[in-house]
Tab-separated table of C-alpha atoms in Angstrom:
chain	number	residue	atom	x	y	z
A	1	MET	CA	25.881	-131.626	-46.826
A	2	ARG	CA	26.632	-128.504	-48.868
A	3	LYS	CA	28.465	-125.516	-47.438
A	4	GLN	CA	25.272	-123.440	-47.141
A	5	GLU	CA	23.566	-126.199	-45.181
A	6	GLU	CA	26.568	-126.662	-42.892
A	7	GLU	CA	26.706	-122.944	-42.186
A	8	SER	CA	22.977	-122.881	-41.407
A	9	VAL	CA	23.316	-125.825	-39.017
A	10	ASN	CA	26.287	-124.178	-37.296
A	11	LEU	CA	24.352	-120.934	-36.915
A	12	ALA	CA	21.419	-122.885	-35.480
A	13	ARG	CA	23.795	-124.414	-32.921
A	14	GLU	CA	24.937	-120.903	-31.979
A	15	HIS	CA	21.310	-119.861	-31.725
A	16	LEU	CA	20.602	-122.759	-29.387
A	17	GLY	CA	23.627	-121.727	-27.324
A	18	LYS	CA	22.366	-118.148	-26.983
A	19	THR	CA	18.935	-119.424	-26.017
A	20	GLU	CA	20.488	-121.657	-23.382
A	21	LEU	CA	22.388	-118.622	-22.065
A	22	CYS	CA	19.079	-116.724	-21.839
A	23	LEU	CA	17.636	-119.530	-19.741
A	24	ASN	CA	20.660	-119.816	-17.479
A	25	GLU	CA	20.742	-116.075	-16.838
A	26	MET	CA	16.987	-116.121	-16.248
A	27	ALA	CA	17.485	-118.804	-13.588
A	28	ARG	CA	20.148	-116.646	-11.944
A	29	THR	CA	17.780	-113.654	-12.097
A	30	PHE	CA	15.073	-115.577	-10.265
A	31	GLU	CA	17.501	-117.041	-7.751
A	32	ALA	CA	18.777	-113.578	-6.843
A	33	TYR	CA	15.283	-112.069	-6.801
A	34	LEU	CA	13.895	-114.779	-4.532
A	35	ASP	CA	16.888	-114.360	-2.230
A	36	GLY	CA	16.149	-110.649	-1.918
A	37	GLU	CA	19.137	-109.548	-4.029
A	38	LYS	CA	17.141	-107.346	-6.377
A	39	GLU	CA	20.016	-105.282	-7.752
A	40	GLU	CA	21.909	-108.463	-8.575
A	41	ALA	CA	18.742	-109.834	-10.160
A	42	ARG	CA	18.507	-106.736	-12.335
A	43	ASN	CA	22.075	-107.228	-13.537
A	44	PHE	CA	21.357	-110.836	-14.483
A	45	SER	CA	18.173	-109.776	-16.271
A	46	LEU	CA	20.227	-107.381	-18.402
A	47	GLN	CA	22.322	-110.359	-19.497
A	48	VAL	CA	19.106	-112.097	-20.510
A	49	ASP	CA	18.172	-109.080	-22.647
A	50	LYS	CA	21.617	-109.097	-24.266
A	51	ALA	CA	21.557	-112.828	-25.038
A	52	GLU	CA	18.006	-112.604	-26.407
A	53	SER	CA	19.039	-109.778	-28.734
A	54	GLU	CA	22.004	-111.835	-29.954
A	55	ALA	CA	19.724	-114.815	-30.509
A	56	ASP	CA	17.441	-112.595	-32.596
A	57	THR	CA	20.382	-111.526	-34.742
A	58	LEU	CA	21.325	-115.156	-35.349
A	59	ARG	CA	17.730	-116.040	-36.229
A	60	ARG	CA	17.654	-113.307	-38.861
A	61	GLU	CA	20.969	-114.501	-40.310
A	62	ILE	CA	19.684	-118.074	-40.511
A	63	THR	CA	16.530	-116.845	-42.255
A	64	LYS	CA	18.622	-114.979	-44.836
A	65	ARG	CA	20.671	-118.068	-45.610
A	66	LEU	CA	17.581	-120.208	-45.962
A	67	PHE	CA	16.023	-117.758	-48.407
A	68	LYS	CA	19.273	-117.818	-50.382
A	69	GLY	CA	18.737	-121.512	-51.004
A	70	ALA	CA	20.106	-123.507	-48.082
A	71	PHE	CA	18.347	-126.913	-48.001
A	72	LEU	CA	15.705	-128.223	-50.365
A	73	PRO	CA	12.266	-126.572	-50.011
A	74	LEU	CA	10.868	-129.492	-47.987
A	75	LEU	CA	13.580	-129.127	-45.344
A	76	ARG	CA	13.893	-125.350	-45.583
A	77	GLU	CA	10.438	-124.685	-44.165
A	78	GLY	CA	10.913	-127.216	-41.364
A	79	PHE	CA	14.314	-125.804	-40.447
A	80	LEU	CA	12.939	-122.264	-40.292
A	81	ASN	CA	9.976	-123.361	-38.186
A	82	PHE	CA	12.340	-125.036	-35.729
A	83	VAL	CA	14.611	-121.993	-35.432
A	84	GLU	CA	11.627	-119.691	-34.905
A	85	ALA	CA	10.262	-122.031	-32.224
A	86	ILE	CA	13.612	-121.931	-30.419
A	87	ASP	CA	13.622	-118.143	-30.633
A	88	LYS	CA	10.298	-118.045	-28.788
A	89	ILE	CA	11.962	-119.814	-25.847
A	90	ALA	CA	14.488	-116.987	-25.582
A	91	ASP	CA	11.610	-114.495	-25.824
A	92	GLU	CA	9.826	-116.198	-22.939
A	93	ALA	CA	12.942	-116.097	-20.758
A	94	GLU	CA	13.197	-112.358	-21.348
A	95	SER	CA	9.479	-111.916	-20.690
A	96	CYS	CA	9.735	-113.733	-17.348
A	97	CYS	CA	12.538	-111.451	-16.217
A	98	ASP	CA	10.659	-108.362	-17.383
A	99	LEU	CA	7.668	-109.408	-15.302
A	100	ILE	CA	9.530	-109.681	-12.015
A	101	MET	CA	11.691	-106.621	-12.670
A	102	LEU	CA	8.772	-104.374	-13.656
A	103	GLU	CA	5.967	-105.694	-11.445
A	104	ASN	CA	8.107	-106.668	-8.443
A	105	PRO	CA	5.802	-109.464	-7.211
A	106	ASP	CA	5.801	-110.163	-3.483
A	107	ILE	CA	6.478	-113.913	-3.289
A	108	PRO	CA	5.863	-115.348	0.188
A	109	GLY	CA	8.712	-117.223	1.828
A	110	ASP	CA	6.915	-120.558	1.981
A	111	LEU	CA	6.358	-120.492	-1.805
A	112	LYS	CA	9.894	-119.467	-2.772
A	113	PRO	CA	11.274	-123.056	-2.869
A	114	SER	CA	8.405	-124.070	-5.161
A	115	PHE	CA	9.088	-121.130	-7.478
A	116	LYS	CA	12.784	-122.018	-7.616
A	117	GLU	CA	11.872	-125.612	-8.394
A	118	ILE	CA	9.443	-124.783	-11.165
A	119	VAL	CA	11.939	-122.403	-12.793
A	120	SER	CA	14.563	-125.167	-12.775
A	121	ASP	CA	12.133	-127.794	-14.074
A	122	SER	CA	10.748	-125.607	-16.845
A	123	ILE	CA	14.245	-124.700	-18.043
A	124	SER	CA	15.339	-128.351	-17.899
A	125	CYS	CA	13.075	-129.102	-20.873
A	126	PHE	CA	15.572	-127.288	-23.083
A	127	GLN	CA	18.554	-129.608	-22.593
A	128	PRO	CA	17.132	-132.700	-24.352
A	129	LEU	CA	15.862	-130.393	-27.097
A	130	LYS	CA	19.373	-129.094	-27.663
A	131	GLU	CA	20.746	-132.635	-27.505
A	132	GLY	CA	18.180	-133.821	-30.036
A	133	PHE	CA	19.372	-131.217	-32.526
A	134	THR	CA	22.943	-132.531	-32.328
A	135	HIS	CA	21.704	-135.850	-33.755
A	136	LEU	CA	19.630	-134.260	-36.524
A	137	PHE	CA	20.447	-135.685	-39.980
A	138	LYS	CA	22.755	-138.211	-38.242
A	139	ASP	CA	20.688	-140.517	-36.053
A	140	PHE	CA	16.913	-140.313	-36.380
A	141	SER	CA	16.218	-142.572	-33.382
A	142	LEU	CA	18.393	-140.513	-31.026
A	143	THR	CA	16.669	-137.306	-32.080
A	144	LEU	CA	13.251	-138.838	-31.400
A	145	GLU	CA	14.491	-140.176	-28.058
A	146	GLN	CA	15.355	-136.644	-26.952
A	147	VAL	CA	12.039	-135.316	-28.271
A	148	GLN	CA	10.255	-137.806	-26.047
A	149	LYS	CA	12.304	-136.647	-23.044
A	150	VAL	CA	11.107	-133.088	-23.651
A	151	ASN	CA	7.500	-134.286	-23.702
A	152	VAL	CA	7.926	-136.178	-20.420
A	153	LYS	CA	9.572	-133.218	-18.687
A	154	GLU	CA	6.917	-130.811	-19.965
A	155	ALA	CA	4.160	-133.025	-18.570
A	156	GLU	CA	5.900	-133.002	-15.181
A	157	VAL	CA	6.050	-129.205	-15.252
A	158	ASP	CA	2.331	-129.054	-16.071
A	159	GLN	CA	1.592	-131.102	-12.972
A	160	LYS	CA	3.732	-128.874	-10.753
A	161	GLU	CA	2.140	-125.789	-12.286
A	162	GLU	CA	-1.275	-127.074	-11.273
A	163	GLU	CA	-0.095	-127.865	-7.743
A	164	LEU	CA	1.508	-124.447	-7.233
A	165	THR	CA	-1.539	-122.683	-8.640
A	166	ARG	CA	-3.746	-124.586	-6.215
A	167	ARG	CA	-1.537	-123.507	-3.305
A	168	ILE	CA	-1.681	-119.883	-4.401
A	169	PHE	CA	-5.469	-119.754	-4.668
A	170	SER	CA	-6.060	-121.695	-1.462
A	171	SER	CA	-4.049	-119.098	0.472
A	172	ASP	CA	-5.520	-116.079	2.245
A	173	PHE	CA	-3.685	-113.582	0.007
A	174	GLU	CA	-5.712	-110.758	-1.481
A	175	LEU	CA	-7.042	-111.525	-4.971
A	176	ALA	CA	-4.725	-109.124	-6.811
A	177	ARG	CA	-1.688	-110.816	-5.281
A	178	LYS	CA	-3.012	-114.260	-6.186
A	179	ILE	CA	-3.547	-113.171	-9.785
A	180	LEU	CA	-0.037	-111.731	-10.092
A	181	LEU	CA	1.562	-114.853	-8.604
A	182	ARG	CA	-0.513	-117.034	-10.925
A	183	GLN	CA	0.583	-114.891	-13.880
A	184	LEU	CA	4.203	-115.430	-12.902
A	185	VAL	CA	3.725	-119.195	-12.667
A	186	VAL	CA	2.166	-119.240	-16.141
A	187	LYS	CA	5.022	-117.194	-17.626
A	188	ILE	CA	7.622	-119.531	-16.144
A	189	CYS	CA	5.829	-122.613	-17.428
A	190	ASP	CA	5.422	-121.056	-20.873
A	191	ILE	CA	9.101	-121.893	-21.322
A	192	SER	CA	8.454	-125.628	-21.055
A	193	ASP	CA	5.457	-125.226	-23.381
A	194	ARG	CA	7.640	-123.487	-25.966
A	195	ALA	CA	10.265	-126.213	-25.591
A	196	GLU	CA	7.617	-128.812	-26.332
A	197	ASP	CA	6.494	-126.811	-29.380
A	198	ALA	CA	10.098	-126.707	-30.595
A	199	SER	CA	10.511	-130.441	-30.009
A	200	ASP	CA	7.454	-131.020	-32.220
A	201	ARG	CA	9.138	-128.950	-34.942
A	202	LEU	CA	12.350	-130.907	-34.456
A	203	GLU	CA	10.495	-134.178	-34.844
A	204	VAL	CA	8.908	-133.006	-38.097
A	205	LEU	CA	12.283	-131.796	-39.356
A	206	ALA	CA	13.893	-135.134	-38.504
A	207	ILE	CA	11.150	-136.983	-40.387
A	208	LYS	CA	11.515	-134.715	-43.429
A	209	GLY	CA	15.269	-135.310	-43.335
A	210	ARG	CA	14.673	-139.000	-43.896
A	211	ILE	CA	12.451	-138.515	-46.944
């Protein structure tokens, strides 16, 4: 692999690391918020904003290197699509934190464990995605194995999203509260959806790398 390609791959690893930091700080934001520690939650959410901004900077740097000629055209497009898909995960983490910090949803105590669980499960889709990238251009089968793990985890999140939504709308909350809680559930689960999108891009990239 040429120097330009190596540098692009290393930057992509950094980008994945910043995205993972966004997700971890988002989880801490929700944990604090659900525990009633709203000032602490706000501090964690600021760390999400910072990590997302740093991820954006890395994405732009990767794009510059790709346009300067890193990788052959067939791989260049796939690599860029993957990086942009990862960046959307960081965006979603920031968006989730913005929602609870700005709209301050009133989450009932009996639903808090379910919200904590779905945050954890949605974020967990990222780990096999990150692992799959480490095997890119080295072991095609291991990359695809991790892609499949993302798909399985995302399907599990979809099921829990449906169950939590059903609980929300079967409650006696006023409609506006139901809608806001449902909106929050959707935003959280968008993370697993974006991870699945990125895993699709990773799969395509892995296939192109074999051609």
